[in-house]
Amino acid sequence: MSRPKNQNYKGHGLSKGKEREQGAPIRFKTALMNTLMDVLRHRPGWVEVKDEGEWDFYWCDVSWLRENFDHTYMDEHVRISHFRNHYELTRKNYMVKNLKRFRKQLEREAGKLEAAKCDFFPKTFELPSEYHLFVEEFRKNPGITWIMKPVARSQGKGIFLFRRLKDIMDWRKDTRNSDDQKDDIPVENYVAQRYIENPYLIGGRKFDLRVYVLVMSYIPLRAWLYRDGFARFSNTRFTLNSIDDQYVHLTNVAVQKTSPDYHPKKGSKWMLQRFRQYLASKHGPQAVETLFRDMDNIFIKSLQSVQKVIISDKHCFELYGYDILIDQDLKPWLLEVNASPSLTASSQEDYELKTCLLEDTLHVVDMEARLTGREKRVGGFDLMWNDGPVSRDEGPPDLSGMGNFVTNTHLGCVNDRKKQLRQLFCSLQVQKKASN
Amino acid sequence: MLQEESDLSLIIAQIVQKLKGSNLYSQLERQAWASLQRPEIKLESLKEDIKEFFKISGWEKKLQNAVYSELSVFPLPSHPAAPPEHLKEPLVYMRKAQGSWEKRILKSLNSMCTELSIPLARKRPVGEQKELLNKWNEMGTDEPDLSLFRPVYAPKDFLEVLINLRNPNYENGDSLSFRTHLGLIQVPLKVKDIPELKECFVELGLNTGQLGIDDSTQVPPELFENEHVRIGQKVLAEQDSAAAQQYIRQGSPTALRAELWALILNISSEPEDVLYYEQLKTNVIQHDLLVDSLIYKDVKLTASNDDYYFVFEDYLYQVLLCFSRDTSVLSHFAYNSASPPKSYIRGKLGLEEYAVFYPPNGVIPFHGFSMYVAPLCFLYHEPSKLYQIFREMYVRFFFRLHSISSHPSGIVSLCLLFETLLQTYLPQLFYHLREIGAQPLRISFKWMVRAFSGYLATDQLLLLWDRILGYNSLEILAGDAQK
């Protein structure tokens, strides 16, 4: 149970350190409406608590976390949907710093080849602190395009492209001026990142991939990968000619929604399965395997890079939304990681995807204590990393060490989750009865 | 025996005649001349040596494929004295029905034209031509005002015509009997029943492996999938059309599908083909047709709103606009019960010398037409190849889905087949639907007219179209609708 921060915790006998009674209703709390609320409300045995009530499960937003986490006592069984310092992974400047540090470490320990596996993020510099390093890199590559992103904002706000230093000189002047005038505008950190000029196009349009990764703990690192996800298309056709046209380059749905071409019925999204099929029919299954293997690498390496920094609390879990961009050589690039991926549905298909995603997340979190902890698949989630790589059950055994290892990921593959869940819970019930 | 032989030689002569004008002929001629340089060709045994050379270099295979391709569309042997209309459609009442349907469509088109005071065709001013050329790869971004345009007809209008089709020589009698057909289609055409279908579609039986079923995650790939893929690769290496057609009856692996379809349809994308496509593109740039607006409207209404195909919007314009200017499509009207609509130069109504086919390819698009092209965008990305594949699919299969004919793959037969199968094997469902006022054909008609495009997930749709190509018949659509 939790205590709100304005109550002094005195340890009231019965409730101190008490495990939740089996069969007692699970009390959940969330500020979010939309799909999450639907899923929580429909879950058997779960009841909503409002306001100051005590809860067993809280899907909070990051601002609440920032203010209250440190003052909140949580019983052993209680779960909360964020890690205290998730921003190490999700704020662009921190992520870049952690990745760079991890890369150096890998190079020291395992050599250049292994470290090269971390080259999935475009060259990035934090501004204003790394301004001079950035200018040096900029001068080495004249004529390429750079993208400027605010560190802490989302939904595509504040992002712009540029090719000349002059453009950011102007921007620097603007922000400085406004600082002088109003003191309450905080100095914002930005990152300048090399813009990927040769994105993979489908139908002449640029797109990026949204993939969901569920992390149950960092020490040890346990991460699950959801089979479904989607590709978000830009409404307009890609061209490098108009770098001012936000609509062309930014694929966030929030930005696309304001484009004059936007037709809400379309949704501008493709489910990952369709995307995978399209690529397979164009490039063959081998190339697609390689691409998805590289994406697995992105997920794992990015989580490993923050493993030692994130405060691993057994009450915490987190569902990340990874944004991946594919270039024309079928190389995946990490754009960013979101701690609070949007759970609002833009279409019927989207609604189903997100409700199933959330249902399966709750299955993995397992408040009802049904799982044994040895499962490799729960619904649409496949266990991707369990303090080490997880191998697939079927297929030839790996006899040659790391070489032919086939990881237990099925991104963009068939998601027969209902069937799997039925079988899983059936067999769990049987096991339980047998052990009683 | 003699009759068969003379039939055969007639067919051979006709095919040779047809191929003589083709690109392949001139290529073979060139190859033959070039081969004279080769050391193994000797003057004494010139004929045999060249034949041998052709066999080894794969040119014989190409010729075989071309002949096979011609045979696929070759009409069934008929009475030598039959007039050409019989080739299009042997039954008079069907011909008449198709004729009056066409008159209605053309009337509708002309009246829209007069209402909106837009010419059927006009030459674009130079400025507009330049603009269109610049925008060629992104015509989807255009938002012309299409509110006044309506599709010329929709599948349901066509269904009404089919329902009212009657054979004047056939007296059904008023008494209901066990054999009475209770569906909407009331013409006495012969359709296959289940035993005949089983015989025809033997590769779809339960004992034969199928892609789409036997490659699911529960089945280990060693049982069927791996071997099937290996055979597919072999077929492609051999470049044999007939073998490919046989192979694809069990479904095509995703990675091989684009090549297999091209092989079966005998599309090879020579420079001449690319040039031809570019020529069509130039036609589009120079002249604007009223049909273009209909195409735009159709794409915006159907494909652009589809969850799968909205991405390919631009390709659809590039294909359909060129398609409407392609006069080579006119040749398929020799075996299509439909005839291309004619339009007259202003002021010269009725004078044959001033008649032109409108649109140039003779095909007036209806609501949903663009969905024939959309699934192909999954497989082909080069515009001229995509175009060729679509054109070939149209003149072999799709035209039958919106013209009135007695052909076993024609839409009338498909509807009748569907209803018969349903009535015979699922009578309870059939009667129940009728009771609640939902005649089953009304539901399934639009699926069949579009060959299920937009109604099935793309991977399943492509597997279905694999079978259409494999069996060179659309009957599978009726079977699928019934399921």
PDB file of N, CA, C and O in Angstrom, chain A residues 202-205 233 235-237 239 261 263 265-270 274 277-278 280-282 284-285 347 349 414 416 419, chain B residues 137-141 143 217-218 254-255 258 300 304-315 377-379 381 458-459:
ATOM      1  N   ILE A 202       8.837   4.420 -48.663  1.00  0.00           N
ATOM      2  CA  ILE A 202       7.824   3.531 -49.220  1.00  0.00           C
ATOM      3  C   ILE A 202       6.767   4.419 -49.855  1.00  0.00           C
ATOM      4  O   ILE A 202       6.223   5.303 -49.205  1.00  0.00           O
ATOM      5  N   GLY A 203       6.481   4.180 -51.142  1.00  0.00           N
ATOM      6  CA  GLY A 203       5.528   5.038 -51.832  1.00  0.00           C
ATOM      7  C   GLY A 203       6.013   6.479 -51.858  1.00  0.00           C
ATOM      8  O   GLY A 203       5.224   7.411 -51.872  1.00  0.00           O
ATOM      9  N   GLY A 204       7.328   6.660 -51.844  1.00  0.00           N
ATOM     10  CA  GLY A 204       7.889   8.003 -51.865  1.00  0.00           C
ATOM     11  C   GLY A 204       7.821   8.718 -50.527  1.00  0.00           C
ATOM     12  O   GLY A 204       8.183   9.886 -50.428  1.00  0.00           O
ATOM     13  N   ARG A 205       7.335   8.031 -49.493  1.00  0.00           N
ATOM     14  CA  ARG A 205       7.181   8.690 -48.196  1.00  0.00           C
ATOM     15  C   ARG A 205       8.179   8.192 -47.166  1.00  0.00           C
ATOM     16  O   ARG A 205       8.529   7.025 -47.135  1.00  0.00           O
ATOM     17  N   PHE A 233       3.875   7.030 -41.188  1.00  0.00           N
ATOM     18  CA  PHE A 233       4.260   7.648 -42.453  1.00  0.00           C
ATOM     19  C   PHE A 233       4.062   9.149 -42.432  1.00  0.00           C
ATOM     20  O   PHE A 233       3.106   9.652 -41.862  1.00  0.00           O
ATOM     21  N   ASN A 235       2.910  12.388 -44.398  1.00  0.00           N
ATOM     22  CA  ASN A 235       1.870  12.532 -45.422  1.00  0.00           C
ATOM     23  C   ASN A 235       2.382  13.018 -46.759  1.00  0.00           C
ATOM     24  O   ASN A 235       1.806  12.760 -47.795  1.00  0.00           O
ATOM     25  N   THR A 236       3.472  13.756 -46.720  1.00  0.00           N
ATOM     26  CA  THR A 236       3.975  14.341 -47.963  1.00  0.00           C
ATOM     27  C   THR A 236       5.175  13.564 -48.464  1.00  0.00           C
ATOM     28  O   THR A 236       5.803  12.822 -47.743  1.00  0.00           O
ATOM     29  N   ARG A 237       5.485  13.759 -49.728  1.00  0.00           N
ATOM     30  CA  ARG A 237       6.559  12.990 -50.340  1.00  0.00           C
ATOM     31  C   ARG A 237       7.907  13.554 -49.941  1.00  0.00           C
ATOM     32  O   ARG A 237       8.094  14.741 -49.869  1.00  0.00           O
ATOM     33  N   THR A 239      11.538  14.910 -49.880  1.00  0.00           N
ATOM     34  CA  THR A 239      12.510  15.576 -50.725  1.00  0.00           C
ATOM     35  C   THR A 239      13.407  16.406 -49.826  1.00  0.00           C
ATOM     36  O   THR A 239      12.970  16.923 -48.803  1.00  0.00           O
ATOM     37  N   ASP A 261      -2.590  17.968 -45.510  1.00  0.00           N
ATOM     38  CA  ASP A 261      -2.931  16.738 -46.205  1.00  0.00           C
ATOM     39  C   ASP A 261      -3.542  15.687 -45.307  1.00  0.00           C
ATOM     40  O   ASP A 261      -3.907  14.630 -45.757  1.00  0.00           O
ATOM     41  N   HIS A 263      -5.587  13.223 -43.376  1.00  0.00           N
ATOM     42  CA  HIS A 263      -6.960  12.727 -43.340  1.00  0.00           C
ATOM     43  C   HIS A 263      -7.068  11.756 -42.185  1.00  0.00           C
ATOM     44  O   HIS A 263      -6.519  10.680 -42.244  1.00  0.00           O
ATOM     45  N   LYS A 265      -9.035   9.635 -41.153  1.00  0.00           N
ATOM     46  CA  LYS A 265      -9.462   8.255 -41.380  1.00  0.00           C
ATOM     47  C   LYS A 265      -8.286   7.381 -41.744  1.00  0.00           C
ATOM     48  O   LYS A 265      -8.227   6.217 -41.418  1.00  0.00           O
ATOM     49  N   LYS A 266      -7.338   7.946 -42.457  1.00  0.00           N
ATOM     50  CA  LYS A 266      -6.206   7.146 -42.921  1.00  0.00           C
ATOM     51  C   LYS A 266      -5.346   6.683 -41.776  1.00  0.00           C
ATOM     52  O   LYS A 266      -4.903   5.560 -41.726  1.00  0.00           O
ATOM     53  N   GLY A 267      -5.035   7.569 -40.855  1.00  0.00           N
ATOM     54  CA  GLY A 267      -4.174   7.172 -39.755  1.00  0.00           C
ATOM     55  C   GLY A 267      -2.718   7.149 -40.117  1.00  0.00           C
ATOM     56  O   GLY A 267      -1.883   7.166 -39.241  1.00  0.00           O
ATOM     57  N   SER A 268      -2.405   7.047 -41.384  1.00  0.00           N
ATOM     58  CA  SER A 268      -1.024   7.047 -41.849  1.00  0.00           C
ATOM     59  C   SER A 268      -0.132   6.066 -41.132  1.00  0.00           C
ATOM     60  O   SER A 268       1.026   6.326 -40.899  1.00  0.00           O
ATOM     61  N   LYS A 269      -0.680   4.935 -40.729  1.00  0.00           N
ATOM     62  CA  LYS A 269       0.143   3.950 -40.034  1.00  0.00           C
ATOM     63  C   LYS A 269       0.019   2.605 -40.717  1.00  0.00           C
ATOM     64  O   LYS A 269      -1.034   2.244 -41.212  1.00  0.00           O
ATOM     65  N   TRP A 270       1.118   1.865 -40.665  1.00  0.00           N
ATOM     66  CA  TRP A 270       1.113   0.486 -41.121  1.00  0.00           C
ATOM     67  C   TRP A 270       1.507  -0.379 -39.948  1.00  0.00           C
ATOM     68  O   TRP A 270       2.489  -0.083 -39.272  1.00  0.00           O
ATOM     69  N   ARG A 274       2.710  -5.884 -41.721  1.00  0.00           N
ATOM     70  CA  ARG A 274       2.582  -5.495 -43.111  1.00  0.00           C
ATOM     71  C   ARG A 274       3.915  -4.976 -43.614  1.00  0.00           C
ATOM     72  O   ARG A 274       4.355  -5.293 -44.720  1.00  0.00           O
ATOM     73  N   GLN A 277       6.295  -7.834 -44.176  1.00  0.00           N
ATOM     74  CA  GLN A 277       5.937  -8.564 -45.402  1.00  0.00           C
ATOM     75  C   GLN A 277       6.383  -7.786 -46.635  1.00  0.00           C
ATOM     76  O   GLN A 277       6.890  -8.349 -47.599  1.00  0.00           O
ATOM     77  N   TYR A 278       6.141  -6.488 -46.622  1.00  0.00           N
ATOM     78  CA  TYR A 278       6.513  -5.653 -47.747  1.00  0.00           C
ATOM     79  C   TYR A 278       8.006  -5.742 -47.996  1.00  0.00           C
ATOM     80  O   TYR A 278       8.457  -5.946 -49.120  1.00  0.00           O
ATOM     81  N   ALA A 280      10.012  -8.097 -47.041  1.00  0.00           N
ATOM     82  CA  ALA A 280      10.404  -9.449 -47.442  1.00  0.00           C
ATOM     83  C   ALA A 280      10.138  -9.674 -48.918  1.00  0.00           C
ATOM     84  O   ALA A 280      10.927 -10.313 -49.605  1.00  0.00           O
ATOM     85  N   SER A 281       9.021  -9.120 -49.413  1.00  0.00           N
ATOM     86  CA  SER A 281       8.736  -9.369 -50.831  1.00  0.00           C
ATOM     87  C   SER A 281       9.648  -8.522 -51.706  1.00  0.00           C
ATOM     88  O   SER A 281       9.854  -8.824 -52.867  1.00  0.00           O
ATOM     89  N   LYS A 282      10.219  -7.465 -51.144  1.00  0.00           N
ATOM     90  CA  LYS A 282      11.087  -6.620 -51.954  1.00  0.00           C
ATOM     91  C   LYS A 282      12.549  -7.035 -51.851  1.00  0.00           C
ATOM     92  O   LYS A 282      13.271  -7.020 -52.834  1.00  0.00           O
ATOM     93  N   GLY A 284      13.728  -9.926 -49.883  1.00  0.00           N
ATOM     94  CA  GLY A 284      14.022 -11.306 -49.521  1.00  0.00           C
ATOM     95  C   GLY A 284      14.122 -11.483 -48.023  1.00  0.00           C
ATOM     96  O   GLY A 284      14.435 -10.544 -47.296  1.00  0.00           O
ATOM     97  N   PRO A 285      13.848 -12.699 -47.545  1.00  0.00           N
ATOM     98  CA  PRO A 285      13.788 -12.940 -46.098  1.00  0.00           C
ATOM     99  C   PRO A 285      15.118 -12.750 -45.384  1.00  0.00           C
ATOM    100  O   PRO A 285      15.145 -12.332 -44.222  1.00  0.00           O
ATOM    101  N   SER A 347      -7.024   4.986 -34.474  1.00  0.00           N
ATOM    102  CA  SER A 347      -7.942   4.251 -35.349  1.00  0.00           C
ATOM    103  C   SER A 347      -8.332   2.963 -34.634  1.00  0.00           C
ATOM    104  O   SER A 347      -7.779   2.640 -33.585  1.00  0.00           O
ATOM    105  N   GLU A 349      -7.768  -0.080 -35.521  1.00  0.00           N
ATOM    106  CA  GLU A 349      -6.629  -1.001 -35.523  1.00  0.00           C
ATOM    107  C   GLU A 349      -5.649  -0.617 -34.414  1.00  0.00           C
ATOM    108  O   GLU A 349      -5.133  -1.453 -33.685  1.00  0.00           O
ATOM    109  N   VAL A 414       3.750 -13.030 -36.712  1.00  0.00           N
ATOM    110  CA  VAL A 414       2.377 -13.363 -36.347  1.00  0.00           C
ATOM    111  C   VAL A 414       2.201 -13.279 -34.834  1.00  0.00           C
ATOM    112  O   VAL A 414       3.015 -13.790 -34.070  1.00  0.00           O
ATOM    113  N   ASP A 416      -0.262 -14.480 -32.346  1.00  0.00           N
ATOM    114  CA  ASP A 416      -1.442 -15.250 -31.955  1.00  0.00           C
ATOM    115  C   ASP A 416      -1.543 -15.275 -30.437  1.00  0.00           C
ATOM    116  O   ASP A 416      -1.523 -16.339 -29.800  1.00  0.00           O
ATOM    117  N   LYS A 419      -4.442 -17.174 -28.302  1.00  0.00           N
ATOM    118  CA  LYS A 419      -4.253 -18.618 -28.205  1.00  0.00           C
ATOM    119  C   LYS A 419      -3.165 -18.942 -27.192  1.00  0.00           C
ATOM    120  O   LYS A 419      -3.313 -19.805 -26.339  1.00  0.00           O
TER     121      LYS A 419
ATOM    122  N   ASN B 137       5.690  12.321 -59.756  1.00  0.00           N
ATOM    123  CA  ASN B 137       5.890  11.302 -58.732  1.00  0.00           C
ATOM    124  C   ASN B 137       5.092  11.537 -57.471  1.00  0.00           C
ATOM    125  O   ASN B 137       5.176  10.759 -56.537  1.00  0.00           O
ATOM    126  N   GLU B 138       4.346  12.642 -57.423  1.00  0.00           N
ATOM    127  CA  GLU B 138       3.591  12.887 -56.199  1.00  0.00           C
ATOM    128  C   GLU B 138       2.235  13.480 -56.523  1.00  0.00           C
ATOM    129  O   GLU B 138       1.819  14.451 -55.920  1.00  0.00           O
ATOM    130  N   MET B 139       1.560  12.872 -57.483  1.00  0.00           N
ATOM    131  CA  MET B 139       0.257  13.409 -57.871  1.00  0.00           C
ATOM    132  C   MET B 139      -0.752  13.303 -56.746  1.00  0.00           C
ATOM    133  O   MET B 139      -1.768  13.965 -56.753  1.00  0.00           O
ATOM    134  N   GLY B 140      -0.461  12.466 -55.797  1.00  0.00           N
ATOM    135  CA  GLY B 140      -1.376  12.320 -54.674  1.00  0.00           C
ATOM    136  C   GLY B 140      -1.498  13.573 -53.827  1.00  0.00           C
ATOM    137  O   GLY B 140      -2.466  13.750 -53.100  1.00  0.00           O
ATOM    138  N   THR B 141      -0.499  14.453 -53.929  1.00  0.00           N
ATOM    139  CA  THR B 141      -0.556  15.658 -53.107  1.00  0.00           C
ATOM    140  C   THR B 141      -1.521  16.674 -53.681  1.00  0.00           C
ATOM    141  O   THR B 141      -1.935  17.610 -53.020  1.00  0.00           O
ATOM    142  N   GLU B 143      -4.909  18.288 -54.739  1.00  0.00           N
ATOM    143  CA  GLU B 143      -6.272  18.158 -54.208  1.00  0.00           C
ATOM    144  C   GLU B 143      -7.233  18.898 -55.113  1.00  0.00           C
ATOM    145  O   GLU B 143      -7.773  19.936 -54.745  1.00  0.00           O
ATOM    146  N   THR B 217       3.100 -21.218 -38.202  1.00  0.00           N
ATOM    147  CA  THR B 217       4.164 -21.411 -37.216  1.00  0.00           C
ATOM    148  C   THR B 217       4.140 -22.787 -36.564  1.00  0.00           C
ATOM    149  O   THR B 217       5.158 -23.273 -36.108  1.00  0.00           O
ATOM    150  N   GLN B 218       2.945 -23.422 -36.536  1.00  0.00           N
ATOM    151  CA  GLN B 218       2.911 -24.720 -35.848  1.00  0.00           C
ATOM    152  C   GLN B 218       3.539 -25.831 -36.664  1.00  0.00           C
ATOM    153  O   GLN B 218       3.932 -26.859 -36.116  1.00  0.00           O
ATOM    154  N   THR B 254       6.792 -15.551 -50.414  1.00  0.00           N
ATOM    155  CA  THR B 254       6.766 -14.099 -50.534  1.00  0.00           C
ATOM    156  C   THR B 254       7.903 -13.554 -51.378  1.00  0.00           C
ATOM    157  O   THR B 254       7.711 -12.689 -52.220  1.00  0.00           O
ATOM    158  N   ALA B 255       9.112 -14.071 -51.145  1.00  0.00           N
ATOM    159  CA  ALA B 255      10.267 -13.492 -51.820  1.00  0.00           C
ATOM    160  C   ALA B 255      10.272 -13.773 -53.311  1.00  0.00           C
ATOM    161  O   ALA B 255      10.868 -13.042 -54.088  1.00  0.00           O
ATOM    162  N   ALA B 258       7.027 -11.885 -56.928  1.00  0.00           N
ATOM    163  CA  ALA B 258       7.086 -10.871 -57.988  1.00  0.00           C
ATOM    164  C   ALA B 258       7.656 -11.479 -59.263  1.00  0.00           C
ATOM    165  O   ALA B 258       7.114 -11.294 -60.357  1.00  0.00           O
ATOM    166  N   LYS B 300      -8.981   8.543 -54.612  1.00  0.00           N
ATOM    167  CA  LYS B 300      -9.168   9.250 -53.343  1.00  0.00           C
ATOM    168  C   LYS B 300     -10.231   8.565 -52.487  1.00  0.00           C
ATOM    169  O   LYS B 300     -10.126   8.505 -51.271  1.00  0.00           O
ATOM    170  N   SER B 304      -6.958   5.531 -51.221  1.00  0.00           N
ATOM    171  CA  SER B 304      -6.359   6.449 -50.248  1.00  0.00           C
ATOM    172  C   SER B 304      -6.907   6.249 -48.857  1.00  0.00           C
ATOM    173  O   SER B 304      -6.266   6.597 -47.873  1.00  0.00           O
ATOM    174  N   ASN B 305      -8.109   5.706 -48.767  1.00  0.00           N
ATOM    175  CA  ASN B 305      -8.711   5.525 -47.451  1.00  0.00           C
ATOM    176  C   ASN B 305      -8.449   4.152 -46.885  1.00  0.00           C
ATOM    177  O   ASN B 305      -8.897   3.827 -45.800  1.00  0.00           O
ATOM    178  N   ASP B 306      -7.714   3.363 -47.636  1.00  0.00           N
ATOM    179  CA  ASP B 306      -7.476   2.005 -47.196  1.00  0.00           C
ATOM    180  C   ASP B 306      -6.250   1.966 -46.282  1.00  0.00           C
ATOM    181  O   ASP B 306      -5.232   2.573 -46.582  1.00  0.00           O
ATOM    182  N   ASP B 307      -6.376   1.204 -45.207  1.00  0.00           N
ATOM    183  CA  ASP B 307      -5.271   1.112 -44.251  1.00  0.00           C
ATOM    184  C   ASP B 307      -3.991   0.578 -44.860  1.00  0.00           C
ATOM    185  O   ASP B 307      -2.905   0.900 -44.424  1.00  0.00           O
ATOM    186  N   TYR B 308      -4.147  -0.300 -45.847  1.00  0.00           N
ATOM    187  CA  TYR B 308      -2.948  -0.907 -46.421  1.00  0.00           C
ATOM    188  C   TYR B 308      -2.373  -0.073 -47.547  1.00  0.00           C
ATOM    189  O   TYR B 308      -1.175   0.091 -47.677  1.00  0.00           O
ATOM    190  N   TYR B 309      -3.260   0.406 -48.414  1.00  0.00           N
ATOM    191  CA  TYR B 309      -2.782   0.888 -49.712  1.00  0.00           C
ATOM    192  C   TYR B 309      -2.612   2.390 -49.825  1.00  0.00           C
ATOM    193  O   TYR B 309      -2.187   2.866 -50.867  1.00  0.00           O
ATOM    194  N   PHE B 310      -2.919   3.116 -48.782  1.00  0.00           N
ATOM    195  CA  PHE B 310      -2.831   4.577 -48.915  1.00  0.00           C
ATOM    196  C   PHE B 310      -1.427   5.015 -49.287  1.00  0.00           C
ATOM    197  O   PHE B 310      -1.222   6.011 -49.966  1.00  0.00           O
ATOM    198  N   VAL B 311      -0.438   4.213 -48.875  1.00  0.00           N
ATOM    199  CA  VAL B 311       0.956   4.568 -49.147  1.00  0.00           C
ATOM    200  C   VAL B 311       1.251   4.624 -50.641  1.00  0.00           C
ATOM    201  O   VAL B 311       2.093   5.387 -51.098  1.00  0.00           O
ATOM    202  N   PHE B 312       0.531   3.800 -51.414  1.00  0.00           N
ATOM    203  CA  PHE B 312       0.881   3.658 -52.829  1.00  0.00           C
ATOM    204  C   PHE B 312       0.085   4.573 -53.732  1.00  0.00           C
ATOM    205  O   PHE B 312       0.083   4.413 -54.954  1.00  0.00           O
ATOM    206  N   GLU B 313      -0.568   5.562 -53.144  1.00  0.00           N
ATOM    207  CA  GLU B 313      -1.448   6.447 -53.904  1.00  0.00           C
ATOM    208  C   GLU B 313      -0.801   6.974 -55.181  1.00  0.00           C
ATOM    209  O   GLU B 313      -1.387   6.925 -56.252  1.00  0.00           O
ATOM    210  N   ASP B 314       0.424   7.461 -55.057  1.00  0.00           N
ATOM    211  CA  ASP B 314       1.085   8.054 -56.230  1.00  0.00           C
ATOM    212  C   ASP B 314       1.243   7.052 -57.355  1.00  0.00           C
ATOM    213  O   ASP B 314       1.042   7.373 -58.527  1.00  0.00           O
ATOM    214  N   TYR B 315       1.614   5.808 -57.001  1.00  0.00           N
ATOM    215  CA  TYR B 315       1.796   4.803 -58.056  1.00  0.00           C
ATOM    216  C   TYR B 315       0.503   4.559 -58.805  1.00  0.00           C
ATOM    217  O   TYR B 315       0.492   4.304 -60.009  1.00  0.00           O
ATOM    218  N   CYS B 377       1.133  -3.048 -56.115  1.00  0.00           N
ATOM    219  CA  CYS B 377       2.171  -2.115 -55.666  1.00  0.00           C
ATOM    220  C   CYS B 377       3.044  -2.732 -54.583  1.00  0.00           C
ATOM    221  O   CYS B 377       4.158  -2.275 -54.341  1.00  0.00           O
ATOM    222  N   PHE B 378       2.497  -3.773 -53.949  1.00  0.00           N
ATOM    223  CA  PHE B 378       3.279  -4.471 -52.932  1.00  0.00           C
ATOM    224  C   PHE B 378       4.451  -5.191 -53.562  1.00  0.00           C
ATOM    225  O   PHE B 378       5.457  -5.463 -52.904  1.00  0.00           O
ATOM    226  N   LEU B 379       4.278  -5.593 -54.825  1.00  0.00           N
ATOM    227  CA  LEU B 379       5.274  -6.455 -55.450  1.00  0.00           C
ATOM    228  C   LEU B 379       6.202  -5.732 -56.398  1.00  0.00           C
ATOM    229  O   LEU B 379       7.343  -6.126 -56.561  1.00  0.00           O
ATOM    230  N   HIS B 381       7.836  -2.097 -57.956  1.00  0.00           N
ATOM    231  CA  HIS B 381       8.056  -0.709 -57.576  1.00  0.00           C
ATOM    232  C   HIS B 381       8.523   0.143 -58.720  1.00  0.00           C
ATOM    233  O   HIS B 381       8.546   1.355 -58.624  1.00  0.00           O
ATOM    234  N   THR B 458      -3.637  -8.239 -47.241  1.00  0.00           N
ATOM    235  CA  THR B 458      -2.796  -8.340 -48.429  1.00  0.00           C
ATOM    236  C   THR B 458      -2.132  -9.692 -48.604  1.00  0.00           C
ATOM    237  O   THR B 458      -2.088 -10.226 -49.707  1.00  0.00           O
ATOM    238  N   ASP B 459      -1.603 -10.268 -47.528  1.00  0.00           N
ATOM    239  CA  ASP B 459      -0.905 -11.544 -47.710  1.00  0.00           C
ATOM    240  C   ASP B 459      -1.873 -12.617 -48.182  1.00  0.00           C
ATOM    241  O   ASP B 459      -1.542 -13.425 -49.049  1.00  0.00           O
TER     242      ASP B 459
END
